[in-house]
Each structure stands twice: as structure tokens, then as C-alpha cells.
Amino acid sequence: MKRQLNILIFFTIVVSSCLGSFSEGELLFRNGEYEKAISEFSKTLFVHVTDIKSLHLRARAYEELENFEEAFEDYKRIINIDPNYAQAHAGIGKLYWKMDNFREAEKHLLIAAKHDGGDFEILFLLGRAMLQNENYKSAEEFLGYAKEKRPKDARVYFYQGMARSALGDTFGAAGSFNMSLSLDPDNLVTLYNLGIANMATGAYHWALEDFEALLKKKPDHVDALARRGMCKKVLRNPTACNDIIQAANRGSEIARMNMEGC
């Protein structure tokens, strides 16, 4: 009897060690221990082969380790189990994004948005993919949906400004860049694009202020120097050509294209 009890205890220990725990795998994943998390999820999936939560986090762990092929396989398995699982479609879209395949990224993110139109990350990345694919009108639309979910996220306004610029909506672009800058005042890329948008609307005084503010923070930004000179030229500032010539000598192609009259 004692021998049988010992065998039963041994068998229980062995089986327990072979069975994974989703909660343990999740903890490992959150702590950045991705290889251990994968091992734990794999144990769980050995018994519970259709456990979508384990498949999803294992795919995410593979993704963090840049094992994209394994991540793809797990996301595809999820879709085979539940074709409407938005995060699996989004996961495939994100993988294609990381591989610079923006066409496929857009396709899969669009499917994800169809199944979960309230997820900010899906809408935001979909808008950016559309921007990369020069689908500017759709990009502006989906970034607008993302903005509704997180109205204080500076990135959404920035990319919406880029889409509006491409669509020729210069006033809308200036408004978006202004809003982005109010939420993230230290973003010099946004400040530069705001200056360009203000130039496009004919607000050269404001554009001049933008480029001067940028050059105070980054004096070596030669294109900002060139554009400051261009604004000064329109405003008949006698130092305009000094800026343009200096920027051209420092390698700005924009300055070289606007040397007329200097």
C-alpha cells in the first residue's frame, strides 16, 4: 500500500511538472522572461491545445524575441480556432509592419479593426499603415477614430497632420500639428512640420516663429535654417539671404533650390 502511495505521489509530481500554468506564463511574460514564458505556455498548450490566451501570449513572446515565423504560426492557429479574434489579426498586421510590408500590415489591421473597432492600438497602427501606403484619406479617417479613443495622445495628431498635409488640407494640418505640439512641446519633428504647414497657409510670421524656436533648440537643423530664410524673404527681412546661403553651404538641398535673388 505504501509503495502504491509513493508511486501515485511520484506520478502526480511528474504530471504536474509537465503541465503549465497560464498565470505563471503571464507573470514571466510581464517580467520580460520570454523564453521561460514560451516554455510555460507550451506546457499548457500540450494539454489545452485550443487555449487562445496561451497561444496569444506565446505569440507575443515569440514576437518580442523576433522569432516572427513562430509568432505567425501561433496567430494563425488562433484564427483557425476563432476567425473573429481581433488581436490575432492585429498581431499578424504588427508583424508585417515590423517587416516593412505595409500593404499586408494594412490588410490584416483592417480585418482586426472590423472585429474590434474600439481598440486604440489597432486603429492607430492601421492609420499609420495607410499613411505609408499613401492611402491618405483613409489614414486621416482612421487616425480620427483613434483620436476619439485617446484625445490626449500627441502621436495621433502628428500623423493626422501628415495625412492632411498630403491631402492638401494645409489649415487642417497646421491645426493637427499645433495640437500635437501642445501635448508634446519638445517634439522638434512636429515643430518643423508645423512651420511647413504654416508656410503653406501663408502664415509666414507664425512659420518664422516656429523655425526660430526650432533653431534655438537645434542650431544644426540646416533645413529649418533654409526655411527661416525663405520666410524672411517673403517678409522682406534683409537677413533672409544670409540664412539661405549659410544653409546651402552647410548642405541643405532646400536652400540650394531657393537661392534665387541671393
Coordinates of C-alpha atoms in Angstrom, one line a residue:
M1 CA 0.0 0.0 0.0
K2 CA 2.8 2.4 0.9
R3 CA 4.6 1.5 -2.3
Q4 CA 1.5 2.3 -4.3
L5 CA 1.1 5.6 -2.5
N6 CA 4.7 6.6 -3.3
I7 CA 4.2 5.7 -6.9
L8 CA 1.0 7.8 -7.0
I9 CA 2.8 10.8 -5.4
F10 CA 5.7 10.4 -7.9
F11 CA 3.3 10.2 -10.8
T12 CA 1.5 13.4 -9.6
I13 CA 4.7 15.3 -9.3
V14 CA 5.8 14.3 -12.8
V15 CA 2.5 15.2 -14.3
S16 CA 2.4 18.5 -12.5
S17 CA 5.8 19.4 -13.8
C18 CA 4.7 18.7 -17.3
L19 CA 1.6 20.9 -17.0
G20 CA 2.0 24.6 -17.5
S21 CA 0.1 27.4 -15.8
F22 CA -1.2 30.3 -17.8
S23 CA -0.9 32.6 -14.8
E24 CA 2.7 31.6 -14.3
G25 CA 3.4 32.1 -18.0
E26 CA 1.7 35.5 -18.0
L27 CA 3.9 36.6 -15.0
L28 CA 7.0 35.5 -16.8
F29 CA 5.9 37.4 -19.9
R30 CA 5.2 40.6 -17.9
N31 CA 8.6 40.3 -16.4
G32 CA 10.3 40.1 -19.8
E33 CA 11.4 36.4 -19.3
Y34 CA 10.1 35.5 -22.8
E35 CA 11.9 32.2 -23.3
K36 CA 10.7 30.9 -19.9
A37 CA 7.2 32.2 -20.7
I38 CA 7.2 30.3 -24.0
S39 CA 8.2 27.1 -22.2
E40 CA 5.4 27.6 -19.7
F41 CA 2.7 28.3 -22.3
S42 CA 3.9 25.3 -24.4
K43 CA 3.3 23.0 -21.4
T44 CA -0.2 24.4 -21.0
L45 CA -0.9 24.0 -24.7
F46 CA 0.3 20.4 -24.7
V47 CA -2.8 19.6 -22.7
H48 CA -5.1 22.5 -23.7
V49 CA -4.4 22.8 -27.4
T50 CA -7.1 25.4 -28.1
D51 CA -6.2 27.7 -25.2
I52 CA -6.4 31.0 -27.1
K53 CA -5.0 33.1 -24.2
S54 CA -1.9 30.9 -24.0
L55 CA -1.4 31.0 -27.8
H56 CA -1.8 34.8 -27.9
L57 CA 0.8 35.5 -25.2
R58 CA 3.2 32.8 -26.6
A59 CA 2.9 34.6 -30.0
R60 CA 3.7 37.9 -28.2
A61 CA 6.7 36.3 -26.5
Y62 CA 8.0 35.0 -29.8
E63 CA 7.4 38.4 -31.3
E64 CA 9.5 40.1 -28.5
L65 CA 12.3 37.6 -29.3
E66 CA 11.9 38.4 -33.0
N67 CA 11.0 34.8 -33.8
F68 CA 8.5 36.0 -36.3
E69 CA 7.8 32.7 -38.0
E70 CA 6.8 31.1 -34.7
A71 CA 4.6 34.1 -33.9
F72 CA 2.9 33.9 -37.2
E73 CA 2.1 30.2 -36.6
D74 CA 0.5 30.9 -33.3
Y75 CA -1.6 33.8 -34.6
K76 CA -2.7 31.6 -37.5
R77 CA -3.7 28.8 -35.1
I78 CA -5.8 31.3 -33.1
I79 CA -7.6 32.4 -36.3
N80 CA -8.3 28.8 -37.2
I81 CA -9.9 28.4 -33.7
D82 CA -11.7 31.8 -33.7
P83 CA -11.7 33.7 -37.0
N84 CA -13.1 36.8 -35.3
Y85 CA -10.3 37.1 -32.7
A86 CA -9.2 40.6 -33.5
Q87 CA -5.9 40.6 -31.6
A88 CA -4.6 37.7 -33.7
H89 CA -5.3 39.6 -36.9
A90 CA -3.7 42.7 -35.3
G91 CA -0.7 40.6 -34.3
I92 CA -0.1 39.5 -37.9
G93 CA -0.5 43.1 -39.0
K94 CA 2.1 44.2 -36.5
L95 CA 4.5 41.5 -37.6
Y96 CA 4.2 42.7 -41.2
W97 CA 4.7 46.3 -40.0
K98 CA 8.0 45.3 -38.4
M99 CA 9.0 43.6 -41.6
D100 CA 8.2 46.9 -43.5
N101 CA 5.5 45.1 -45.5
F102 CA 2.9 47.9 -45.1
R103 CA 0.4 46.5 -47.7
E104 CA 0.0 43.3 -45.8
A105 CA 0.0 45.1 -42.5
E106 CA -2.8 47.3 -43.6
K107 CA -4.9 44.4 -44.8
H108 CA -4.7 42.5 -41.6
L109 CA -5.1 45.5 -39.4
L110 CA -8.2 46.4 -41.3
I111 CA -9.6 42.9 -40.5
A112 CA -8.7 43.5 -36.9
A113 CA -10.5 46.8 -36.8
K114 CA -13.6 45.2 -38.3
H115 CA -13.7 42.8 -35.4
D116 CA -12.7 45.3 -32.7
G117 CA -13.3 48.9 -33.8
G118 CA -12.7 50.2 -30.3
D119 CA -9.1 49.2 -29.9
F120 CA -6.8 52.3 -30.0
E121 CA -3.6 50.4 -30.9
I122 CA -5.3 48.7 -33.9
L123 CA -6.8 52.0 -35.2
F124 CA -3.6 53.9 -34.6
L125 CA -1.3 51.4 -36.4
L126 CA -3.9 51.0 -39.2
G127 CA -3.9 54.7 -39.8
R128 CA -0.1 54.7 -39.9
A129 CA 0.0 51.8 -42.3
M130 CA -2.5 53.6 -44.6
L131 CA -0.2 56.6 -44.4
Q132 CA 2.8 54.5 -45.5
N133 CA 0.7 53.1 -48.4
E134 CA -0.3 56.7 -49.4
N135 CA -4.0 56.0 -48.7
Y136 CA -4.2 59.4 -47.1
K137 CA -7.9 59.9 -47.0
S138 CA -8.4 56.6 -45.2
A139 CA -5.4 57.3 -43.0
E140 CA -6.9 60.6 -41.9
E141 CA -10.2 58.9 -41.2
F142 CA -8.9 56.0 -39.0
L143 CA -6.5 58.3 -37.2
G144 CA -9.6 60.4 -36.4
Y145 CA -11.2 57.3 -34.9
A146 CA -8.0 56.6 -32.8
K147 CA -8.1 60.3 -31.7
E148 CA -11.6 59.7 -30.3
K149 CA -10.2 56.9 -28.1
R150 CA -7.2 58.8 -26.8
P151 CA -7.7 62.5 -27.4
K152 CA -4.6 63.4 -25.5
D153 CA -2.1 61.3 -27.4
A154 CA 0.2 63.7 -29.3
R155 CA 1.2 61.0 -31.8
V156 CA -2.3 60.7 -33.3
Y157 CA -2.5 64.4 -34.1
F158 CA 1.0 64.3 -35.6
Y159 CA 0.2 61.5 -38.1
Q160 CA -3.2 63.0 -38.8
G161 CA -1.3 66.2 -39.6
M162 CA 0.9 64.3 -42.0
A163 CA -2.2 62.8 -43.7
R164 CA -3.8 66.2 -44.0
S165 CA -0.7 67.7 -45.5
A166 CA -0.6 65.0 -48.1
L167 CA -4.3 65.7 -48.9
G168 CA -3.5 69.4 -49.4
D169 CA -5.5 70.4 -46.3
T170 CA -2.9 72.8 -45.0
F171 CA -5.1 74.6 -42.5
G172 CA -6.2 71.2 -41.1
A173 CA -2.6 70.0 -41.0
A174 CA -1.5 73.2 -39.1
G175 CA -4.3 72.6 -36.6
S176 CA -3.2 69.0 -36.0
F177 CA 0.5 69.8 -35.6
N178 CA -0.4 72.7 -33.2
M179 CA -2.5 70.3 -31.1
S180 CA 0.3 67.7 -31.2
L181 CA 2.8 70.2 -30.1
S182 CA 0.6 71.4 -27.2
L183 CA 0.6 67.8 -25.9
D184 CA 4.3 67.2 -26.6
P185 CA 6.1 70.6 -26.6
D186 CA 9.6 69.1 -27.0
N187 CA 8.9 67.2 -30.3
L188 CA 11.1 69.1 -32.8
V189 CA 9.8 67.0 -35.8
T190 CA 6.3 68.2 -35.0
L191 CA 7.6 71.8 -34.7
Y192 CA 9.3 71.6 -38.1
N193 CA 6.2 70.3 -39.8
L194 CA 4.1 72.9 -38.1
G195 CA 6.4 75.5 -39.7
I196 CA 6.0 74.0 -43.1
A197 CA 2.2 73.9 -42.7
N198 CA 2.1 77.5 -41.6
M199 CA 4.2 78.4 -44.7
A200 CA 1.7 76.5 -46.9
T201 CA -1.2 78.5 -45.4
G202 CA 0.6 81.8 -46.0
A203 CA 1.1 82.4 -42.2
Y204 CA 4.8 83.3 -42.7
H205 CA 5.1 85.2 -39.4
W206 CA 4.0 82.1 -37.5
A207 CA 6.2 79.9 -39.6
L208 CA 9.1 82.2 -38.9
E209 CA 8.4 81.9 -35.1
D210 CA 8.3 78.1 -35.5
F211 CA 11.7 77.8 -37.3
E212 CA 13.3 80.3 -34.9
A213 CA 12.1 78.2 -31.9
L214 CA 13.4 75.1 -33.5
L215 CA 16.8 76.6 -34.3
K216 CA 17.2 77.7 -30.6
K217 CA 16.8 74.0 -29.6
K218 CA 18.7 72.5 -32.6
P219 CA 21.0 75.1 -34.2
D220 CA 22.4 72.5 -36.7
H221 CA 19.0 71.9 -38.4
V222 CA 20.0 73.2 -41.8
D223 CA 16.6 72.8 -43.4
A224 CA 15.0 74.8 -40.7
L225 CA 17.6 77.5 -41.3
A226 CA 16.8 77.4 -45.0
R227 CA 13.1 77.7 -44.4
R228 CA 13.6 80.5 -41.9
G229 CA 15.4 82.3 -44.7
M230 CA 12.5 81.6 -47.1
C231 CA 10.0 83.1 -44.6
K232 CA 12.2 86.1 -44.1
K233 CA 12.4 86.6 -47.9
V234 CA 8.6 86.8 -48.2
L235 CA 8.5 89.1 -45.2
R236 CA 11.3 91.3 -46.8
N237 CA 13.7 90.7 -43.9
P238 CA 17.2 91.9 -45.1
T239 CA 18.9 88.9 -43.4
A240 CA 16.9 86.3 -45.5
C241 CA 19.7 85.6 -47.9
N242 CA 22.2 85.1 -45.1
D243 CA 20.2 82.2 -43.8
I244 CA 19.6 80.6 -47.2
I245 CA 23.3 80.9 -48.2
Q246 CA 24.5 79.6 -44.9
A247 CA 22.1 76.7 -45.1
A248 CA 23.2 75.9 -48.7
N249 CA 26.8 75.9 -47.7
R250 CA 26.0 73.5 -44.9
G251 CA 24.4 71.1 -47.3
S252 CA 20.7 72.0 -47.4
E253 CA 19.1 71.0 -50.7
I254 CA 16.1 73.1 -49.9
A255 CA 18.3 76.1 -49.6
R256 CA 20.0 75.4 -52.9
M257 CA 16.6 75.2 -54.6
N258 CA 15.7 78.7 -53.2
M259 CA 18.8 80.7 -54.0
E260 CA 17.1 83.0 -56.5
G261 CA 17.6 86.6 -55.6
C262 CA 20.5 85.8 -53.2

